[in-house]
Each structure stands twice: as C-alpha cells, then as structure tokens.
Short mmCIF file of C-alpha atoms in Angstrom, two decimals:
data_model
loop_
_atom_site.label_atom_id
_atom_site.label_comp_id
_atom_site.label_asym_id
_atom_site.label_seq_id
_atom_site.Cartn_x
_atom_site.Cartn_y
_atom_site.Cartn_z
CA MET M 4 33.49 -30.92 -25.63
CA PRO M 5 36.46 -28.51 -25.96
CA ILE M 6 37.35 -26.56 -22.82
CA MET M 7 36.75 -23.21 -24.56
CA SER M 8 33.25 -24.27 -25.66
CA ARG M 9 32.33 -25.39 -22.16
CA THR M 10 33.65 -22.09 -20.78
CA LEU M 11 31.63 -20.05 -23.27
CA MET M 12 28.47 -22.03 -22.51
CA SER M 13 28.95 -21.54 -18.78
CA PHE M 14 29.53 -17.83 -19.29
CA ALA M 15 26.40 -17.57 -21.42
CA ALA M 16 24.34 -19.38 -18.79
CA LEU M 17 25.61 -17.03 -16.09
CA CYS M 18 24.76 -14.03 -18.26
CA CYS M 19 21.23 -15.33 -18.75
CA MET M 20 20.81 -15.86 -15.00
CA ALA M 21 22.12 -12.36 -14.30
CA ALA M 22 19.81 -10.87 -16.90
CA ALA M 23 16.81 -12.67 -15.41
CA THR M 24 17.74 -11.39 -11.96
CA THR M 25 18.24 -7.84 -13.22
CA GLN M 26 14.95 -7.83 -15.08
CA ALA M 27 12.91 -9.02 -12.10
CA GLN M 28 10.68 -6.21 -10.87
CA GLU M 29 10.31 -5.72 -7.14
CA TRP M 30 7.36 -4.30 -5.21
CA PRO M 31 8.84 -3.86 -1.71
CA ARG M 32 6.16 -1.94 0.19
CA PHE M 33 2.58 -0.66 0.10
CA ARG M 34 1.96 0.58 -3.46
CA GLY M 35 5.46 -0.34 -4.61
CA GLU M 36 8.52 1.89 -4.97
CA GLN M 37 7.99 5.28 -3.28
CA GLY M 38 4.38 4.28 -2.59
CA ALA M 39 3.55 5.53 -6.08
CA GLY M 40 1.19 2.72 -7.14
CA THR M 41 2.82 2.56 -10.59
CA SER M 42 4.86 0.01 -12.51
CA GLU M 43 6.77 -0.09 -15.81
CA THR M 44 5.67 -3.66 -16.46
CA THR M 45 3.92 -4.48 -19.73
CA GLY M 46 1.85 -7.37 -21.03
CA LEU M 47 -0.80 -7.32 -18.32
CA PRO M 48 -4.24 -8.61 -19.32
CA ALA M 49 -7.15 -6.19 -19.37
CA THR M 50 -9.66 -8.97 -18.70
CA TRP M 51 -9.81 -11.94 -16.35
CA SER M 52 -12.34 -14.20 -14.68
CA GLU M 53 -12.46 -17.52 -12.81
CA SER M 54 -11.71 -19.27 -16.13
CA GLU M 55 -9.53 -16.69 -17.91
CA ASN M 56 -6.01 -15.37 -17.29
CA ILE M 57 -5.63 -16.70 -13.74
CA VAL M 58 -2.16 -18.24 -13.51
CA TRP M 59 -2.68 -19.57 -10.00
CA LYS M 60 -4.97 -19.20 -7.02
CA LEU M 61 -4.07 -19.77 -3.37
CA GLU M 62 -6.71 -20.14 -0.67
CA MET M 63 -5.80 -17.80 2.18
CA PRO M 64 -5.72 -19.18 5.74
CA GLY M 65 -7.43 -16.03 7.02
CA TYR M 66 -8.95 -12.69 6.10
CA GLY M 67 -7.03 -9.47 5.47
CA ALA M 68 -7.01 -6.08 3.76
CA SER M 69 -3.26 -5.81 3.12
CA SER M 70 -1.66 -6.00 -0.32
CA PRO M 71 1.07 -8.38 -1.54
CA ILE M 72 4.72 -7.30 -1.84
CA LEU M 73 7.42 -8.90 -3.99
CA TRP M 74 11.15 -9.51 -3.71
CA GLY M 75 13.03 -11.95 -5.94
CA GLU M 76 11.10 -15.19 -6.18
CA LYS M 77 9.08 -14.43 -3.06
CA LEU M 78 5.74 -12.81 -2.37
CA PHE M 79 4.80 -11.70 1.16
CA ILE M 80 1.33 -10.97 2.49
CA THR M 81 -0.43 -10.80 5.87
CA CYS M 82 -3.76 -11.98 7.20
CA TYR M 83 -5.41 -12.70 10.54
CA THR M 84 -6.86 -15.94 11.88
CA GLY M 85 -8.74 -17.36 14.84
CA TYR M 86 -11.40 -14.67 15.17
CA GLY M 87 -13.49 -12.30 13.08
CA GLN M 88 -13.75 -14.35 9.88
CA GLY M 89 -17.01 -12.97 8.53
CA GLY M 90 -19.88 -14.67 10.37
CA GLU M 91 -17.51 -17.09 12.17
CA ASP M 92 -16.51 -14.82 15.01
CA GLY M 93 -14.73 -17.35 17.22
CA GLU M 94 -12.92 -16.28 20.39
CA LYS M 95 -10.92 -13.04 20.44
CA ALA M 96 -8.28 -14.75 22.58
CA ASP M 97 -7.47 -16.94 19.55
CA LEU M 98 -6.76 -13.98 17.24
CA HIS M 99 -3.35 -14.12 15.52
CA GLY M 100 -1.59 -11.97 12.92
CA GLN M 101 0.06 -14.03 10.20
CA THR M 102 2.80 -13.28 7.68
CA LEU M 103 3.00 -15.59 4.68
CA CYS M 104 5.84 -16.14 2.21
CA ILE M 105 4.75 -17.57 -1.16
CA ASN M 106 6.53 -18.48 -4.39
CA ARG M 107 5.38 -15.69 -6.70
CA HIS M 108 5.61 -17.88 -9.80
CA THR M 109 3.79 -21.00 -8.57
CA GLY M 110 1.65 -19.88 -5.62
CA GLU M 111 3.24 -22.52 -3.38
CA SER M 112 3.61 -21.67 0.30
CA ILE M 113 7.22 -21.29 1.50
CA TRP M 114 6.64 -20.32 5.13
CA ASP M 115 3.89 -19.04 7.38
CA MET M 116 4.53 -17.34 10.74
CA SER M 117 2.13 -15.80 13.26
CA ILE M 118 2.07 -13.72 16.43
CA PRO M 119 -0.65 -13.50 19.10
CA THR M 120 -2.52 -10.21 19.00
CA PHE M 121 -3.03 -7.62 21.73
CA ARG M 122 -5.63 -8.79 24.23
CA GLY M 123 -7.21 -5.32 24.27
CA GLU M 124 -7.94 -5.34 20.53
CA ARG M 125 -11.40 -4.10 19.50
CA GLN M 126 -14.33 -6.46 19.06
CA TYR M 127 -15.20 -7.63 15.56
CA GLU M 128 -18.05 -5.19 14.99
CA GLY M 129 -18.83 -1.84 13.38
CA PHE M 130 -16.04 -0.46 11.19
CA ILE M 131 -13.69 -3.28 12.22
CA ARG M 132 -15.83 -5.61 10.08
CA GLU M 133 -14.97 -3.45 7.05
CA HIS M 134 -11.32 -4.56 6.99
CA GLY M 135 -10.48 -6.65 10.06
CA TYR M 136 -7.17 -6.88 11.91
CA SER M 137 -4.61 -7.06 9.11
CA SER M 138 -4.76 -3.92 7.00
CA ALA M 139 -1.05 -3.05 6.96
CA THR M 140 0.95 -4.20 3.94
CA PRO M 141 4.38 -5.59 4.93
CA ALA M 142 7.68 -4.09 3.74
CA THR M 143 11.01 -5.65 2.76
CA ASP M 144 14.55 -4.62 1.84
CA GLY M 145 15.52 -8.05 0.57
CA ASN M 146 16.97 -9.11 3.94
CA HIS M 147 14.11 -8.34 6.33
CA VAL M 148 10.33 -8.62 6.14
CA VAL M 149 8.48 -6.27 8.49
CA SER M 150 4.79 -6.66 9.35
CA PHE M 151 2.66 -4.30 11.43
CA PHE M 152 -0.46 -5.38 13.30
CA GLY M 153 -1.45 -2.12 15.01
CA ALA M 154 -1.71 -2.42 18.79
CA SER M 155 -0.41 -5.98 18.49
CA GLY M 156 2.96 -4.61 17.39
CA VAL M 157 5.64 -4.74 14.74
CA VAL M 158 7.42 -8.00 13.88
CA ALA M 159 10.46 -8.61 11.65
CA TYR M 160 11.53 -11.84 9.98
CA ASP M 161 14.47 -12.78 7.83
CA MET M 162 13.76 -14.01 4.31
CA GLU M 163 13.60 -17.62 5.56
CA GLY M 164 10.89 -16.86 8.11
CA ASN M 165 12.98 -16.70 11.28
CA GLU M 166 11.64 -14.10 13.69
CA LEU M 167 14.29 -11.45 14.33
CA TRP M 168 12.46 -9.15 16.73
CA ARG M 169 9.03 -8.00 17.88
CA THR M 170 8.09 -4.71 19.54
CA SER M 171 5.21 -2.36 20.35
CA VAL M 172 4.72 1.20 19.09
CA GLY M 173 1.66 1.77 21.29
CA THR M 174 -1.46 -0.05 22.46
CA LYS M 175 -4.25 2.44 21.86
CA THR M 176 -7.03 1.22 19.58
CA HIS M 177 -9.76 2.89 17.54
CA ASN M 178 -13.16 1.86 16.28
CA PHE M 179 -11.82 2.42 12.72
CA GLY M 180 -9.01 -0.05 13.44
CA SER M 181 -5.43 0.35 12.23
CA GLY M 182 -4.39 0.90 8.62
CA THR M 183 -0.88 2.30 8.08
CA SER M 184 1.95 0.24 6.60
CA PRO M 185 5.67 0.21 7.55
CA VAL M 186 8.26 2.03 5.46
CA ILE M 187 11.91 0.92 5.36
CA PHE M 188 14.40 3.77 4.99
CA GLY M 189 18.00 2.59 5.12
CA SER M 190 18.55 1.10 8.58
CA LEU M 191 15.18 2.35 9.89
CA VAL M 192 11.60 1.08 9.92
CA ILE M 193 9.22 4.04 10.10
CA ILE M 194 5.70 3.52 11.44
CA ASN M 195 2.84 5.98 11.47
CA ALA M 196 1.47 5.03 14.89
CA SER M 197 -1.16 7.77 15.03
CA VAL M 198 -3.81 5.29 16.22
CA GLU M 199 -1.56 3.39 18.61
CA SER M 200 0.29 6.31 20.29
CA ASP M 201 -0.42 9.55 18.41
CA ALA M 202 3.17 9.36 17.19
CA LEU M 203 5.49 8.76 14.28
CA VAL M 204 8.07 6.16 15.30
CA ALA M 205 11.38 5.01 13.78
CA LEU M 206 12.78 1.60 14.78
CA ASN M 207 16.20 0.08 14.21
CA LEU M 208 15.73 -2.42 11.39
CA ALA M 209 18.35 -4.74 12.85
CA ASN M 210 16.93 -5.16 16.36
CA GLY M 211 13.63 -3.24 16.69
CA SER M 212 14.91 -0.70 19.21
CA GLU M 213 13.36 2.76 19.07
CA VAL M 214 15.58 5.33 17.32
CA TRP M 215 13.31 8.36 17.39
CA ARG M 216 9.70 9.32 18.07
CA THR M 217 7.76 12.48 17.26
CA GLU M 218 4.42 13.21 18.90
CA ASP M 219 1.24 14.98 17.78
CA ILE M 220 0.17 12.93 14.74
CA PRO M 221 -3.63 13.35 14.95
CA ARG M 222 -6.15 11.08 13.19
CA SER M 223 -3.88 9.75 10.47
CA TRP M 224 -4.38 6.35 8.83
CA ASN M 225 -2.01 6.83 5.88
CA THR M 226 1.41 5.40 5.09
CA PRO M 227 4.29 7.93 4.98
CA VAL M 228 6.26 8.61 1.81
CA ILE M 229 9.93 9.51 1.36
CA VAL M 230 10.38 12.50 -0.98
CA GLN M 231 13.56 13.67 -2.68
CA PRO M 232 13.22 17.45 -3.11
CA PRO M 233 14.38 18.91 -6.44
CA GLY M 234 17.96 20.14 -6.63
CA GLY M 235 19.46 17.26 -4.66
CA GLY M 236 18.39 18.28 -1.17
CA GLU M 237 18.03 15.96 1.80
CA PRO M 238 15.16 13.44 1.68
CA GLU M 239 11.96 14.30 3.52
CA LEU M 240 9.39 12.09 5.20
CA VAL M 241 5.88 13.38 4.44
CA VAL M 242 2.77 12.42 6.41
CA ASN M 243 -0.79 13.69 6.01
CA MET M 244 -2.90 14.11 9.14
CA GLN M 245 -5.97 15.97 10.33
CA GLY M 246 -5.60 19.63 9.43
CA VAL M 247 -1.97 19.59 8.39
CA LEU M 248 0.56 18.06 6.01
CA LYS M 249 4.04 17.74 7.54
CA GLY M 250 7.56 17.07 6.31
CA TYR M 251 10.20 15.52 8.60
CA ASN M 252 13.85 14.59 8.54
CA PRO M 253 13.51 10.78 8.22
CA ARG M 254 16.82 10.18 10.01
CA THR M 255 15.97 12.16 13.16
CA GLY M 256 12.22 12.83 13.21
CA GLU M 257 12.80 16.60 13.27
CA GLU M 258 9.87 18.54 11.81
CA LEU M 259 11.02 20.51 8.75
CA TRP M 260 7.83 22.10 7.48
CA ARG M 261 4.07 22.11 7.84
CA CYS M 262 1.21 23.18 5.58
CA ASP M 263 -2.45 23.73 6.40
CA ALA M 264 -4.36 20.88 4.76
CA ILE M 265 -7.57 18.86 5.08
CA PRO M 266 -9.57 19.42 8.31
CA ASP M 267 -10.60 15.80 8.84
CA TYR M 268 -9.14 12.37 9.54
CA ILE M 269 -6.92 11.19 6.68
CA CYS M 270 -6.70 7.70 5.14
CA PRO M 271 -5.21 8.05 1.61
CA SER M 272 -1.43 8.10 1.32
CA VAL M 273 0.48 11.00 -0.21
CA ILE M 274 2.13 10.56 -3.62
CA THR M 275 5.01 12.59 -5.04
CA HIS M 276 6.42 13.71 -8.38
CA ASP M 277 9.35 16.07 -9.05
CA GLY M 278 9.45 17.29 -5.46
CA ILE M 279 5.72 18.05 -5.26
CA VAL M 280 3.44 16.06 -2.96
CA TYR M 281 -0.22 15.46 -3.73
CA ALA M 282 -2.57 14.68 -0.86
CA ILE M 283 -6.24 13.73 -0.89
CA GLY M 284 -8.63 12.78 1.89
CA GLY M 285 -11.42 13.62 4.28
CA ARG M 286 -15.15 13.01 4.22
CA ARG M 287 -15.53 16.27 2.28
CA SER M 288 -13.05 14.83 -0.24
CA GLN M 289 -10.37 17.45 -0.86
CA CYS M 290 -7.08 17.43 -2.76
CA LEU M 291 -4.01 19.69 -2.59
CA ALA M 292 -0.50 20.05 -4.04
CA VAL M 293 2.47 21.24 -1.98
CA ARG M 294 6.06 21.83 -3.08
CA THR M 295 8.57 20.22 -0.70
CA GLY M 296 11.89 21.67 0.44
CA GLY M 297 10.48 24.48 2.58
CA ARG M 298 10.96 25.23 6.25
CA GLY M 299 8.47 26.23 8.94
CA ASP M 300 4.91 27.10 7.96
CA VAL M 301 4.83 26.84 4.15
CA THR M 302 1.07 27.30 3.68
CA GLU M 303 1.48 30.62 1.85
CA SER M 304 4.77 29.90 0.10
CA HIS M 305 4.57 26.27 -1.02
CA LYS M 306 0.90 25.27 -1.35
CA LEU M 307 0.27 25.30 -5.09
CA TRP M 308 -3.47 24.62 -5.21
CA GLN M 309 -6.35 23.00 -3.32
CA ILE M 310 -9.68 21.71 -4.69
CA ASP M 311 -12.84 20.20 -3.26
CA VAL M 312 -12.66 16.72 -4.75
CA GLY M 313 -10.79 13.73 -3.39
CA SER M 314 -11.30 10.42 -1.64
CA ASN M 315 -11.89 9.25 1.90
CA VAL M 316 -9.95 5.95 1.61
CA PRO M 317 -8.21 5.09 -1.72
CA SER M 318 -4.97 6.83 -2.77
CA PRO M 319 -4.20 8.35 -6.20
CA VAL M 320 -1.52 7.80 -8.85
CA TYR M 321 0.43 10.28 -10.97
CA HIS M 322 0.85 9.66 -14.70
CA GLU M 323 2.00 12.04 -17.43
CA GLY M 324 0.95 15.25 -15.73
CA HIS M 325 -2.32 13.99 -14.28
CA LEU M 326 -3.62 12.59 -11.01
CA TYR M 327 -6.00 9.64 -11.23
CA TRP M 328 -8.04 7.87 -8.58
CA MET M 329 -11.24 6.02 -7.81
CA ASN M 330 -12.80 7.28 -4.59
CA HIS M 331 -14.51 5.37 -1.79
CA ARG M 332 -17.90 5.65 -3.53
CA GLY M 333 -16.71 4.40 -6.93
CA LEU M 334 -16.34 7.79 -8.65
CA VAL M 335 -13.27 8.16 -10.87
CA TYR M 336 -11.30 11.37 -11.26
CA CYS M 337 -8.62 12.86 -13.46
CA VAL M 338 -7.08 16.13 -12.27
CA ASP M 339 -4.40 18.25 -13.95
CA ALA M 340 -1.40 17.99 -11.61
CA ASP M 341 -0.08 21.46 -12.46
CA SER M 342 -3.26 23.47 -12.02
CA GLY M 343 -5.70 21.33 -10.03
CA GLU M 344 -8.24 21.55 -12.84
CA ILE M 345 -10.78 18.73 -12.70
CA ILE M 346 -10.75 17.11 -16.14
CA THR M 347 -12.86 14.00 -15.54
CA GLN M 348 -15.34 13.14 -12.80
CA LYS M 349 -17.74 10.28 -13.43
CA ARG M 350 -19.54 7.52 -11.60
CA THR M 351 -18.93 3.82 -12.19
CA SER M 352 -20.76 0.73 -10.99
CA ALA M 353 -17.94 -0.03 -8.53
CA GLY M 354 -19.74 1.09 -5.40
CA LYS M 355 -17.83 1.03 -2.12
CA THR M 356 -14.06 0.94 -2.68
CA TYR M 357 -11.12 0.78 -0.25
CA ALA M 358 -8.32 -0.39 -2.58
CA SER M 359 -6.12 2.21 -4.29
CA VAL M 360 -5.77 2.44 -8.06
CA THR M 361 -2.64 0.99 -9.69
CA TYR M 362 -1.12 2.21 -12.99
CA ALA M 363 0.63 -0.18 -15.40
CA ASP M 364 0.88 -0.81 -19.12
CA GLY M 365 -1.09 2.31 -20.11
CA ARG M 366 -4.02 1.34 -17.90
CA LEU M 367 -5.50 2.09 -14.50
CA TYR M 368 -6.58 -0.90 -12.41
CA ALA M 369 -9.14 -0.22 -9.67
CA VAL M 370 -10.67 -2.88 -7.40
CA SER M 371 -14.00 -2.43 -5.61
CA ARG M 372 -14.95 -4.24 -2.43
CA GLU M 373 -17.86 -6.25 -3.83
CA ASN M 374 -18.40 -5.35 -7.49
CA GLY M 375 -15.27 -6.56 -9.21
CA ALA M 376 -12.24 -4.83 -10.74
CA PHE M 377 -12.33 -2.03 -13.31
CA VAL M 378 -9.77 -1.23 -15.98
CA PHE M 379 -9.53 2.26 -17.49
CA GLU M 380 -7.35 3.71 -20.19
CA ALA M 381 -4.79 6.00 -18.55
CA THR M 382 -5.82 9.09 -20.48
CA PRO M 383 -7.67 12.15 -19.15
CA GLU M 384 -11.03 10.91 -20.46
CA MET M 385 -10.55 7.58 -18.59
CA PRO M 386 -12.65 5.35 -20.90
CA GLU M 387 -13.60 2.08 -19.21
CA LEU M 388 -11.91 -0.86 -20.93
CA ALA M 389 -13.13 -3.78 -18.81
CA HIS M 390 -15.10 -4.82 -15.75
CA ASN M 391 -13.81 -8.10 -14.31
CA GLU M 392 -15.37 -10.38 -11.70
CA ILE M 393 -14.25 -13.74 -10.33
CA ALA M 394 -17.29 -15.97 -9.92
CA GLY M 395 -17.30 -18.08 -6.80
CA ASP M 396 -15.43 -15.60 -4.62
CA GLU M 397 -18.09 -13.68 -2.71
CA THR M 398 -15.72 -12.27 -0.10
CA ILE M 399 -14.43 -8.70 0.14
CA PHE M 400 -11.57 -7.36 -2.01
CA ASN M 401 -9.76 -4.66 -0.03
CA GLY M 402 -6.15 -5.13 -1.17
CA SER M 403 -4.69 -2.84 -3.83
CA PRO M 404 -3.33 -4.51 -7.00
CA THR M 405 0.36 -5.41 -7.05
CA VAL M 406 1.92 -5.62 -10.53
CA ALA M 407 5.32 -6.79 -11.80
CA ASP M 408 6.82 -8.81 -14.64
CA GLY M 409 3.60 -8.91 -16.64
CA ARG M 410 1.52 -10.27 -13.77
CA MET M 411 -0.93 -8.85 -11.27
CA TYR M 412 -1.36 -10.14 -7.71
CA LEU M 413 -4.76 -9.52 -6.20
CA ARG M 414 -6.16 -10.64 -2.85
CA SER M 415 -9.61 -11.06 -1.41
CA ASP M 416 -10.50 -12.25 2.07
CA ALA M 417 -10.70 -15.78 0.68
CA ALA M 418 -7.87 -16.09 -1.82
CA LEU M 419 -4.75 -14.67 -3.45
CA TYR M 420 -4.78 -14.58 -7.25
CA CYS M 421 -1.94 -14.33 -9.75
CA ILE M 422 -3.36 -12.84 -12.96
CA GLY M 423 -1.49 -12.96 -16.26
CA LYS M 424 -1.99 -13.60 -19.97
CA GLN M 425 -2.41 -17.27 -20.81
#
C-alpha cells in the first residue's frame, strides 16, 4: 500500500476515534450536569420489559438507592452489603459501603471496592428500610470517583479503583438516614452534611482535607447545585433547607444571600435555569422560584413566586419554560416556570415514588418504587405514553434514571439495567 494511502487511512481512523470520544455523553453526578436531570440524547425507547429493549442486566451485589453515573466507557454506582438486605438482616458489624465500576456498554464488572461502615449506624428498621445505607449517588471529574456513605464517611478512588483518601464529615445519624450526594467543583468536593454535622463541608479533591465548613444547615437531605448568575457573575452554591434557601460562595463557604422558603425538612434538590433557582419540598408540598445574584435577605427582592404544590422526595426538571415532576405519591405536575401557574396536576397509578423524573428525547421518565416506570410526553398536558414493568424483579426501584447516548441506566435493589432500542 502506498505510504500516502496508509497515512490517510490512519488519519481517518484517528478522526473517527476522536469523533466517538467527543460524541460520548457524560453523566458525572446525581441527575447529570448541573443536577438538572435532563439530557440531549435521542433514540431512547418508550417501552421496555424483561424481554424487550434490555441491552444488558447486571445482578447487584447489594441493595442501594443511588443512581448510576457515567464517564467515558465507565459506569459507577454504589450499594451496601452485609446487613439490611430486605428480610435478610444479618449482622450490622458486617455492613459495608461498596463502589462499583462497570463497563457501560457490556455490563461487565471492572472493579468493586468497599469500606466498613460507621459502627453507630442506625438499625435496619423504620424509614431506614425505605432506602437503606447507600442513597448518595457518586460523583466524578474523570480522574476521581467520590462516594459518600453518610456517617461512614467520604471515600475517593482513582478511575482504576485505587483508594486515594477517606474522611469523615460528621458521625450524627437520623432515623430518615442519609441522602445527599457529593458535588465536585474544580478542586473541591462539596458535601451537604446536614444530617452528619449540621454543616456544609468542602474537601480538597486531591487529598480529602477540609477546606471550609459552614454551620447551621438544618434538616436538609438535598444535593447542592452550582448556579451561574446571569450577566457573568461569580458562581453560587445553592442549598435548600428547613425554612430557608441559601446561596454561598462555593470557593469559601461564605453566605451570599438567603430567602425565606419552605418551613419543613427538605429532600428534593434545587434546579436552575437562566439564573433562577426552583425549589420544591416539604410534607405540605410547596414550590418557589428565586432569582440568584442577590446579597443578604432577598425574600422581598428576589423571590418571584411561591405556590402550594410540590413534592416531599423527588426533584423536578425544567423544559421549555415549564417545571415537571412526579411527587412522592405518584401525582404528576406541570407548572409555568415564569408565573408559577399550575397547568397540569393529575394522579397516576405509580404510588409511592422516591426517584426523580428525567427528561430526554421529548419525554419524561419517572420511576416508582413498586409499580414500574412511567413515560410522559414532555408537553404541558403530560399525556402518558407508556407504563413499563420488568417481570421477575420484585425489589424496590429508588434510583433516578440516568440517560446518555441513546441508552437508559436504571437500578433496583436487585439489578442494574441498561435499556436501549434493539
């Protein structure tokens, strides 16, 4: 073969490899980029079952309520083992928190690491049975994988599974358990440790040392979000907590602003669009919109609206001027993001739901704990397109759907599923 032909072929092959790498869609933290729960991927199936559109299935070594994350060829997910597996309680001393690395294309295990859990962890009873000991979704920046196991601590691995560091952000526990997920911001890992130490804590991503800590984070089970205010201002770290929504400087932990909010414990995570944050939560189920970029008490100046609908556990998504969510009782909502007007409110057969809705490919994907997954058209009327169940898996589905490259990754206590058109 002539030298020029070989050179052109090699160049073409490199271009194809580069294109494939560029086109790969990442999902690096809870609910993907910016915690938005949305993806630009297309080609997802609307229907699936045990015999339809399941690309691969992997039996999980233990239970868990966390969601998968994706980086390159790898998928990361957590679970817990040794104790509290449904009716097989075991011995609490054997409880471990595990981080798994899986080939996202084949479902083959790449590595599996675990840490012993805090000896003072709560018994497997009451609300702990609802989601167990592994509710936090891991986070990655492509070089580190960070997992959080509540009072049992934060652990970081490199992409090959070597443990880099392990540290504690507090050892308090709660009968609701722990539920917030880590957020990587530059060289920092930020943890909402409301349960563990009533604090918001930033760790050095390289070695786990504490960089800053801010106190007084009451009754907050949600994952923080980084917001870029309009006009090119400095980024803000926004956290929702009982009675107040707060914005911080993510580099220093300095409080920038606060806004009167929902007077109850808060589970759903905040979402953001064009410098506005939308927060839902509380047993009374409320929702509010607040413009970021303010300073001090912004309740009068920056709160745009507040309404008496919301969700106690699942988080919403923003799409084309509307907020969508399925709440903890299986009711679905569409709310006008500009005005707070309730456009759609209707009951489904979902029943109890902890997973947050995911938007992709013109559809909304919502997963109930025991009654399957629901697909709605992402329009204000929210017509139901499909109701999907996987026969043979009778365990709980608590993880929110992860979507990328035309595939959906969905976990139950028993298994991890890759769903795609076949």
